CSV table of C-alpha atoms and ligand atoms in Angstrom, one decimal:
chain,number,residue,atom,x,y,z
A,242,UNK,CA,0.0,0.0,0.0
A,243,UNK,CA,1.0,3.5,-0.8
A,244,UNK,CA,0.1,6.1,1.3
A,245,UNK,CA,0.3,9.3,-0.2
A,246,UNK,CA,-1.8,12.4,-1.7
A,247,UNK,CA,-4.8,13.3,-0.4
A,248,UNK,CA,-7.2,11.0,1.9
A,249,UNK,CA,-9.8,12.0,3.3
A,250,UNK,CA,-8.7,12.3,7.0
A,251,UNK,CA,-5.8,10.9,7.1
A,252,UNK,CA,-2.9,13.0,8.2
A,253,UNK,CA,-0.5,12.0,6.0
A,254,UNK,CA,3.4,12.7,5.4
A,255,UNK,CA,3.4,15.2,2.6
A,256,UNK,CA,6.2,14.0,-1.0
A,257,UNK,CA,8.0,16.7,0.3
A,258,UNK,CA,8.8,15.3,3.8
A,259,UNK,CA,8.9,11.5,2.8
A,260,UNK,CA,11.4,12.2,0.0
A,261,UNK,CA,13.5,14.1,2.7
A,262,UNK,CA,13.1,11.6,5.1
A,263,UNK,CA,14.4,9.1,2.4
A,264,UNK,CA,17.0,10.9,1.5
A,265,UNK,CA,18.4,12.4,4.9
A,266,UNK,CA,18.3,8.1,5.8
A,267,UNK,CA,20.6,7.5,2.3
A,268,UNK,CA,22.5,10.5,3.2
A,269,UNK,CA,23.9,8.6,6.6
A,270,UNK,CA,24.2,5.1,5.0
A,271,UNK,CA,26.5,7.1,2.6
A,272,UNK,CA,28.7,9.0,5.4
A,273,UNK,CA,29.1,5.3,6.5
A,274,UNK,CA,31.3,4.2,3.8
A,275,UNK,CA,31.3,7.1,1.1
A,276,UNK,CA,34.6,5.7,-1.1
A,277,UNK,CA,31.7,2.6,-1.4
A,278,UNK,CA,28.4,3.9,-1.6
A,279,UNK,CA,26.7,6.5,-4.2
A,280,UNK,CA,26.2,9.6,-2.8
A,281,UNK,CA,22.2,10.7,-3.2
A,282,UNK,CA,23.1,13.7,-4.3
A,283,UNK,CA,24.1,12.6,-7.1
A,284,UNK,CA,21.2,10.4,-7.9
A,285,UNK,CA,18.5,10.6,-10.4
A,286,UNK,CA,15.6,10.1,-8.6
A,287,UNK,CA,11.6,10.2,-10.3
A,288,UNK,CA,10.2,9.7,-7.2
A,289,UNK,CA,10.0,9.0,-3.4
A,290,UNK,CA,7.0,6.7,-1.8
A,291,UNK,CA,6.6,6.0,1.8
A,292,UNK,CA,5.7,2.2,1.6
A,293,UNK,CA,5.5,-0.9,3.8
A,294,UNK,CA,3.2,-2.5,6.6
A,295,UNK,CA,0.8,-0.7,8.2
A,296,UNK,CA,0.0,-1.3,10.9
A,297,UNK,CA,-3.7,-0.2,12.8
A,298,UNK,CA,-4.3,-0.1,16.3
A,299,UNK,CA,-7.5,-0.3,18.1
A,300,UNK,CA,-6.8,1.1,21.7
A,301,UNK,CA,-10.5,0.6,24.2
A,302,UNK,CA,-10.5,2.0,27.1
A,303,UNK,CA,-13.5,0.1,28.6
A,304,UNK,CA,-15.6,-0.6,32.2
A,305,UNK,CA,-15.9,-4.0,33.3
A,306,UNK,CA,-18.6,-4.4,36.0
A,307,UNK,CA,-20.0,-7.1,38.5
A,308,UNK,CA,-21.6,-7.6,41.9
A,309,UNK,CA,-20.0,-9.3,45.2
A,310,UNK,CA,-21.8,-10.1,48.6
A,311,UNK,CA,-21.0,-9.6,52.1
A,312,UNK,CA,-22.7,-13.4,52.7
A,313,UNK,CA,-23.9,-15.1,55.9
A,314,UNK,CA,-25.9,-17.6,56.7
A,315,UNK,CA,-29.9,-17.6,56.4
A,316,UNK,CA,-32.0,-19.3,58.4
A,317,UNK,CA,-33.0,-21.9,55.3
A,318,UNK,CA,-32.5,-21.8,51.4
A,319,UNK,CA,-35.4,-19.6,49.6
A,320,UNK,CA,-38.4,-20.9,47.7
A,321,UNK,CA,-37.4,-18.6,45.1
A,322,UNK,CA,-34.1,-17.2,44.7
A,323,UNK,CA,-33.9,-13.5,44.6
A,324,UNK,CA,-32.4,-11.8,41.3
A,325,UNK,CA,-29.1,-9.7,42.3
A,326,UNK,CA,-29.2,-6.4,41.0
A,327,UNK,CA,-28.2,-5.1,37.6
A,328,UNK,CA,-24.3,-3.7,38.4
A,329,UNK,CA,-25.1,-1.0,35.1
A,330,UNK,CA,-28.2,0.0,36.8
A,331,UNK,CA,-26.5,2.2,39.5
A,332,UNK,CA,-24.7,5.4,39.0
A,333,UNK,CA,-20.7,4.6,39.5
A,334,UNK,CA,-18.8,7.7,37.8
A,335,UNK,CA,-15.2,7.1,37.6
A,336,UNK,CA,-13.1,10.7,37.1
A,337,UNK,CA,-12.7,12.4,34.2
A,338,UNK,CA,-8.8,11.5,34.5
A,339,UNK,CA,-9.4,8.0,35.7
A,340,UNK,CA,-6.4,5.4,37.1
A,341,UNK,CA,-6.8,2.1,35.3
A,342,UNK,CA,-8.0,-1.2,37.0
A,343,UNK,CA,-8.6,1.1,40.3
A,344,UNK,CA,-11.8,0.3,41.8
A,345,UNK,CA,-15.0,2.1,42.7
A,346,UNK,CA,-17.9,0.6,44.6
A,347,UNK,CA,-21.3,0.9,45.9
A,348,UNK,CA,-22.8,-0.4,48.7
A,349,UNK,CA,-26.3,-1.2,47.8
A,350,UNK,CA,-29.5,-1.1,50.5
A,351,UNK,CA,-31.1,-4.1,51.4
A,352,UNK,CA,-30.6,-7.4,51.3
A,353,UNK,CA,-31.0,-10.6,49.2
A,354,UNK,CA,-32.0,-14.1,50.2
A,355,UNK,CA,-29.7,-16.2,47.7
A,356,UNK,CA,-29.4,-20.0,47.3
A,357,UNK,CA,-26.3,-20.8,48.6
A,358,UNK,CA,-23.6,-21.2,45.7
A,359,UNK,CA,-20.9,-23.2,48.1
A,360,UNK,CA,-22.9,-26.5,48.2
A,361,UNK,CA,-25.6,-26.0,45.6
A,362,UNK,CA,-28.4,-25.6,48.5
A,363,UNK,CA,-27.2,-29.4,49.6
A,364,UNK,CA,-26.3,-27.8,52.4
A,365,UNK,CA,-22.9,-30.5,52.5
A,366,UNK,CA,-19.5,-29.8,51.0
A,367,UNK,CA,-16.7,-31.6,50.4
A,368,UNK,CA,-14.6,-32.4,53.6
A,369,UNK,CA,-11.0,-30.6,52.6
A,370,UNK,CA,-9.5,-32.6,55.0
A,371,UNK,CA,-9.9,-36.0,53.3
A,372,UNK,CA,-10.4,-34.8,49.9
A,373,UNK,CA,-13.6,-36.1,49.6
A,374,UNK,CA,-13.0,-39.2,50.2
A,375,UNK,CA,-13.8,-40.2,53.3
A,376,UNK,CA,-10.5,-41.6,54.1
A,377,UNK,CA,-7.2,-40.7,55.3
A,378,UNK,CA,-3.4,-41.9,54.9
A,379,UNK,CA,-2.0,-40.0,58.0
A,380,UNK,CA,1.2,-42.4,59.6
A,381,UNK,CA,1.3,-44.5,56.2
A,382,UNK,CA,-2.1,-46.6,56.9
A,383,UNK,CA,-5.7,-46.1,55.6
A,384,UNK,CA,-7.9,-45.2,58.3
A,385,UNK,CA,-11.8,-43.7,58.5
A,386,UNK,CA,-11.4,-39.2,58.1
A,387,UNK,CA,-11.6,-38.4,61.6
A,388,UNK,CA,-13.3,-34.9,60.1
A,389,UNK,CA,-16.3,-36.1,58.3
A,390,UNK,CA,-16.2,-39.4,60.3
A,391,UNK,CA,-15.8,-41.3,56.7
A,392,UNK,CA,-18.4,-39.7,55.1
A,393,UNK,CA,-16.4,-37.5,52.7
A,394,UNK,CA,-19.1,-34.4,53.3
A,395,UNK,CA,-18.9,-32.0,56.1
A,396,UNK,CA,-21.5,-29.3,56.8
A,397,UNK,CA,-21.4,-26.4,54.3
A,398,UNK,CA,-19.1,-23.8,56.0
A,399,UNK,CA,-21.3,-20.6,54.4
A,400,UNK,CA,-24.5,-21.4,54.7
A,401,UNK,CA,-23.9,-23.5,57.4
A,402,UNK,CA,-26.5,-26.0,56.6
A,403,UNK,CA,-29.0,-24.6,55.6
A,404,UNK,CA,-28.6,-24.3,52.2
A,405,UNK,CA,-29.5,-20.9,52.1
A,406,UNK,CA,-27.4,-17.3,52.6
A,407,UNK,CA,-28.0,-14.0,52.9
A,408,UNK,CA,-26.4,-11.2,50.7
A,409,UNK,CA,-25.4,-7.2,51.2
A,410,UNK,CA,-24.9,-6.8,47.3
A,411,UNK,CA,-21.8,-4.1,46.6
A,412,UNK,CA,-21.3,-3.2,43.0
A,413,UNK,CA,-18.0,-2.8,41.7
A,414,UNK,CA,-16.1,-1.0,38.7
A,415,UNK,CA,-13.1,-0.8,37.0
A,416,UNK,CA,-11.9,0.7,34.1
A,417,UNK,CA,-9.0,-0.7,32.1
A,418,UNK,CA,-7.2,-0.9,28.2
A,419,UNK,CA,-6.9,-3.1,25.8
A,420,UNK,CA,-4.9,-3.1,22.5
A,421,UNK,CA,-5.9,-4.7,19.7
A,422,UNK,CA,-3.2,-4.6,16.3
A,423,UNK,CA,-3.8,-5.9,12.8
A,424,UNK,CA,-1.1,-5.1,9.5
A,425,UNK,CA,-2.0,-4.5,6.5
A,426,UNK,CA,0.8,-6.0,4.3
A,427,UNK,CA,2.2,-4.0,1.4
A,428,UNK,CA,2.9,-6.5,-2.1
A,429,UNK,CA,4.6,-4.1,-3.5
A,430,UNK,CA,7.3,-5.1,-1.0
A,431,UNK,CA,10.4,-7.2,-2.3
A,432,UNK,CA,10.3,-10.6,-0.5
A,433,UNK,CA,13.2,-9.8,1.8
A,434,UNK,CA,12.2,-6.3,2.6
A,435,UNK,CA,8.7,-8.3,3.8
A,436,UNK,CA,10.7,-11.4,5.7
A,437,UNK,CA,13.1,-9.1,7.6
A,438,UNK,CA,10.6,-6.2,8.8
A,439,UNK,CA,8.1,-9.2,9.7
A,440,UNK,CA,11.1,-11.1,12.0
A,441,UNK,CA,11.5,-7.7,13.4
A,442,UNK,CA,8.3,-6.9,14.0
A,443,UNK,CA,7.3,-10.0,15.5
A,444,UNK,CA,10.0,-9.5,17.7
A,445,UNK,CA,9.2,-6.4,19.1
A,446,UNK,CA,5.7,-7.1,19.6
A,447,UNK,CA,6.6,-9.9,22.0
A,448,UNK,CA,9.0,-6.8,23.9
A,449,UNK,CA,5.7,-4.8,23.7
A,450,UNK,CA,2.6,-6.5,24.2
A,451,UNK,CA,1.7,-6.2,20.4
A,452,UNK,CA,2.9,-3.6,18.8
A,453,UNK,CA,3.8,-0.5,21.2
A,454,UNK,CA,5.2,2.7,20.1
A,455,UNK,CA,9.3,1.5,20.5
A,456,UNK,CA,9.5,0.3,16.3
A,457,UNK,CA,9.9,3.6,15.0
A,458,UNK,CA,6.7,3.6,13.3
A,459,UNK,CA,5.1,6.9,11.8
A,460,UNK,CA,1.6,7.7,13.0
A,461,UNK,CA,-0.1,8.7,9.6
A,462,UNK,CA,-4.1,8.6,11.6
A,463,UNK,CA,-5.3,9.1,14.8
A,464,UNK,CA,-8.9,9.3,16.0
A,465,UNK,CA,-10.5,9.1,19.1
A,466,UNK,CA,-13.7,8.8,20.1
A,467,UNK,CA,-15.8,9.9,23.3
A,468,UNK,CA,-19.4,8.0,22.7
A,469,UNK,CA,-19.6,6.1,26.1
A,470,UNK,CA,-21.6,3.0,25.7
A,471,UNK,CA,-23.0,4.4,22.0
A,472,UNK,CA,-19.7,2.5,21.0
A,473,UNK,CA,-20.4,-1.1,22.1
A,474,UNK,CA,-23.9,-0.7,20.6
A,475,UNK,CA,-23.0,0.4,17.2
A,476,UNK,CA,-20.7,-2.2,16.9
A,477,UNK,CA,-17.6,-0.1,17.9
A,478,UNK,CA,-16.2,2.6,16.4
A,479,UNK,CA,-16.6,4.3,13.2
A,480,UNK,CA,-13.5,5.8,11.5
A,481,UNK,CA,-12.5,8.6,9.0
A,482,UNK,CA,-10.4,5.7,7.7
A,483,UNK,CA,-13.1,4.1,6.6
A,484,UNK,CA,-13.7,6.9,4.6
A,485,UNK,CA,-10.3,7.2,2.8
A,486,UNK,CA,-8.9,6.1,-0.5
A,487,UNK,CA,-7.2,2.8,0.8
A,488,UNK,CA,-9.7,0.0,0.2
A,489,UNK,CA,-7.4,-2.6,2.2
A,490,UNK,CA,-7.2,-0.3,5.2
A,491,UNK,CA,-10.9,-0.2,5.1
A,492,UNK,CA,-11.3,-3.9,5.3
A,493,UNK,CA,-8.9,-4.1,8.1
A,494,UNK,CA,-10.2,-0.9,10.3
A,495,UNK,CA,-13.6,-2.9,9.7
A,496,UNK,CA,-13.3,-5.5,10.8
A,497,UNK,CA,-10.9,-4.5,14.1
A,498,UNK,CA,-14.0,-2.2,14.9
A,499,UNK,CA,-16.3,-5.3,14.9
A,500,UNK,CA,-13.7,-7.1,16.7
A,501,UNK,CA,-12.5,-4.9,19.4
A,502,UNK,CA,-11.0,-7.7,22.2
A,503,UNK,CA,-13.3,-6.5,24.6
A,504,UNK,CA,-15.8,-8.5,25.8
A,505,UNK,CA,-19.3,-8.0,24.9
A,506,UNK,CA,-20.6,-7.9,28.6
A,507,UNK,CA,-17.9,-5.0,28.9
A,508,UNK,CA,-19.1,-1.6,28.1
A,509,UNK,CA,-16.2,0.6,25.7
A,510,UNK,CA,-15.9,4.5,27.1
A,511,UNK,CA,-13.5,5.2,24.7
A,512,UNK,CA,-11.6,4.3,21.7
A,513,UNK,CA,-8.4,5.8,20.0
A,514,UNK,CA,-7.7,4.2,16.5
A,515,UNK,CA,-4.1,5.0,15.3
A,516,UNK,CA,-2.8,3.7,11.7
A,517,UNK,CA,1.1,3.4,11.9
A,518,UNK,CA,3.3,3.0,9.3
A,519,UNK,CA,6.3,1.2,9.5
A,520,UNK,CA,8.9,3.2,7.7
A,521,UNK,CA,9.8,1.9,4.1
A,522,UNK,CA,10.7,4.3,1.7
A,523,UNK,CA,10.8,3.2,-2.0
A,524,UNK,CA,13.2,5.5,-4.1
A,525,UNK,CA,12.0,5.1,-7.9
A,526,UNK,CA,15.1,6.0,-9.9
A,527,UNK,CA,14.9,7.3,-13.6
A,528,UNK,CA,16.2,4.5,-15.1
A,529,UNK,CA,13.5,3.0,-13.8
A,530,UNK,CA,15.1,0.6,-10.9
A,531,UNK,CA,13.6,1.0,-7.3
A,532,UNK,CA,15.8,0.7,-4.4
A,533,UNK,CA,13.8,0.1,-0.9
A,534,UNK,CA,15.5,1.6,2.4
A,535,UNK,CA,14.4,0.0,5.2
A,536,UNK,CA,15.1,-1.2,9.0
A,537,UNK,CA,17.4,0.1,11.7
A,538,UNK,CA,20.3,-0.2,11.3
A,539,UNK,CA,19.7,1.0,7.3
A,540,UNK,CA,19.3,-1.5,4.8
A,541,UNK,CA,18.9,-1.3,1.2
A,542,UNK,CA,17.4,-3.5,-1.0
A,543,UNK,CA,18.3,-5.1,-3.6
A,544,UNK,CA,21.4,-4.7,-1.7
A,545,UNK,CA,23.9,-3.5,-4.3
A,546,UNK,CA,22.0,-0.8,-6.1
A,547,UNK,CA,23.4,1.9,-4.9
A,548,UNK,CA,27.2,0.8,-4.4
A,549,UNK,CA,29.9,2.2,-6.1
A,550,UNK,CA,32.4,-0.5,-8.0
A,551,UNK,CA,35.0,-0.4,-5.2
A,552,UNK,CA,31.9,-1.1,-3.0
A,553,UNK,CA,30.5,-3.7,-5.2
A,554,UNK,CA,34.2,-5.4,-5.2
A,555,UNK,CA,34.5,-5.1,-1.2
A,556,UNK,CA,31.2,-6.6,-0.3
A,557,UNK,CA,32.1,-9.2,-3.2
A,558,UNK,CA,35.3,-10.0,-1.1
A,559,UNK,CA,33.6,-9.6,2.1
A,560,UNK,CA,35.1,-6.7,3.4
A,561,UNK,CA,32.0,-4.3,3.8
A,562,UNK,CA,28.5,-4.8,3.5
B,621,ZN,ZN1,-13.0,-36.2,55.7
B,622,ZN,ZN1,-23.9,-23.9,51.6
């Protein structure tokens, strides 16, 4: 994929900057050896494209909610369990700056008379000192579990019996992030260009946690949006990149947006999606070869475009790369 001219709401790199970008890079793998290497000045160069992967991140920032219970026991197990309450039903506001995976909670009114989920209402549990099984090989031998007295079951510890509990419902809320990346491949990529940026990149992502901000990538998009709970029902978020030129970036911001990693009972406050490009630039020469600059440190590709005979001799012989 070339990114480049004018989409609609993409922030791109303008010629101007890739081609100085490409050529400030050439200009330092020149310095490095220049008795072997052309110098870009000297070049003929059509044009300068910024290609290679892209990559698109879906950032969430999203509430995960639930319900615990202060239990103890009731007098028996209900005729008909009551319902706990909804946890999105009561008003938890976390700050407009809020800290990740902290906690708020609500202490709700009242009361609820619950089966008891220990034992299943049975009233019996498992005796933890035998394992269950009624037996125990203290001192080598097999004798009768002293606990249950070989029955394996001991009286149910929460309910204490009765099968039943009572529950002071407290709602709880957190807030926390999740990262989702895809990459949109680029064929107009030479084979090796392709092999070593993937080896790289798979690398890195393992140092990140998929794909962080440490590969040097250039942020060509960036959106966020602010539609608390509107998100999760529309099926996540809806991009200006949808919108652009790049039918392969549409696919792919599609389908992360269906697919956001969070959890459907989860409800998404915000998202940020960010298109990255990792940096490839593709020099088009007027004779019509393309050299590709890539990676850090700088390689070029094919590898002995732009080397100078004494160059091409000394990487023949091994002496320079
Ligand atoms: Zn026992
Ligand atoms: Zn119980």
């Amino acid at each position: 994929m070339v990114v480049q001219g004018s989409g609609q709401g993409l922030r791109e790199p303008s010629l101007q900057t890739v081609r100085e970008r490409a050529l400030d890079a050439l200009g330092q793998w020149h310095a490095q050896a220049p008795w072997g290497r052309k110098d870009p000045a000297t070049l003929a160069i059509d044009d300068v494209l910024a290609v290679g992967p892209t990559q698109v991140v879906l950032e969430s920032v999203f509430e995960r909610r639930g319900v615990r219970y202060a239990l103890r026991r009731a007098p028996d197990k209900p005729a008909v369990p009551a319902v706990g309450p909804d946890p999105w039903s009561v008003t938890l506001e976390h700050p407009s700056s809020p800290v990740l995976r902290r906690e708020l909670t609500l202490q709700l009114p009242g009361t609820l008379h619950m089966e008891c989920s220990v034992c299943g209402t049975s009233g019996e549990m498992h005796c933890l000192r035998c394992g269950g099984s009624g037996y125990s090989s203290e001192g080598g031998g097999t004798e009768s579990c002293f606990h249950c007295r070989a029955r394996g079951l001991v009286v149910c510890d929460t309910c204490d019996g009765s099968g039943g509990v009572l529950g002071e419902p407290t709602v709880w809320s957190l807030l926390d992030r999740h990262r989702e990346v895809r990459t949109v491949e680029d064929e107009a990529l030479p084979m090796d260009v392709f092999f070593a940026l993937h080896g790289a990149r798979t690398q890195r992502s393992d140092a990140t946690d998929g794909g962080g901000s440490s590969d040097g990538s250039v942020v060509i998009h960036e959106q966020t949006g602010e539609r608390v709970h509107a998100l999760q029902r529309s099926q996540g978020y809806r991009d200006d990149a949808l919108h652009g030129a790049e039918a392969r970036l549409h696919q792919v911001v599609g389908k992360l947006a269906a697919a956001p990693g969070v959890p459907s009972t989860d409800r998404i406050h915000r998202q940020r999606l960010e298109v990255r490009q990792v940096p490839v630039y593709q020099v088009c020469l007027r004779n019509g070869e393309s050299v590709f600059i890539y990676g850090d440190p700088l390689q070029l590709s094919p590898p002995e475009t732009l080397l100078t005979p004494l160059g091409k001799l000394a990487r023949t012989f091994g002496w320079s790369r």
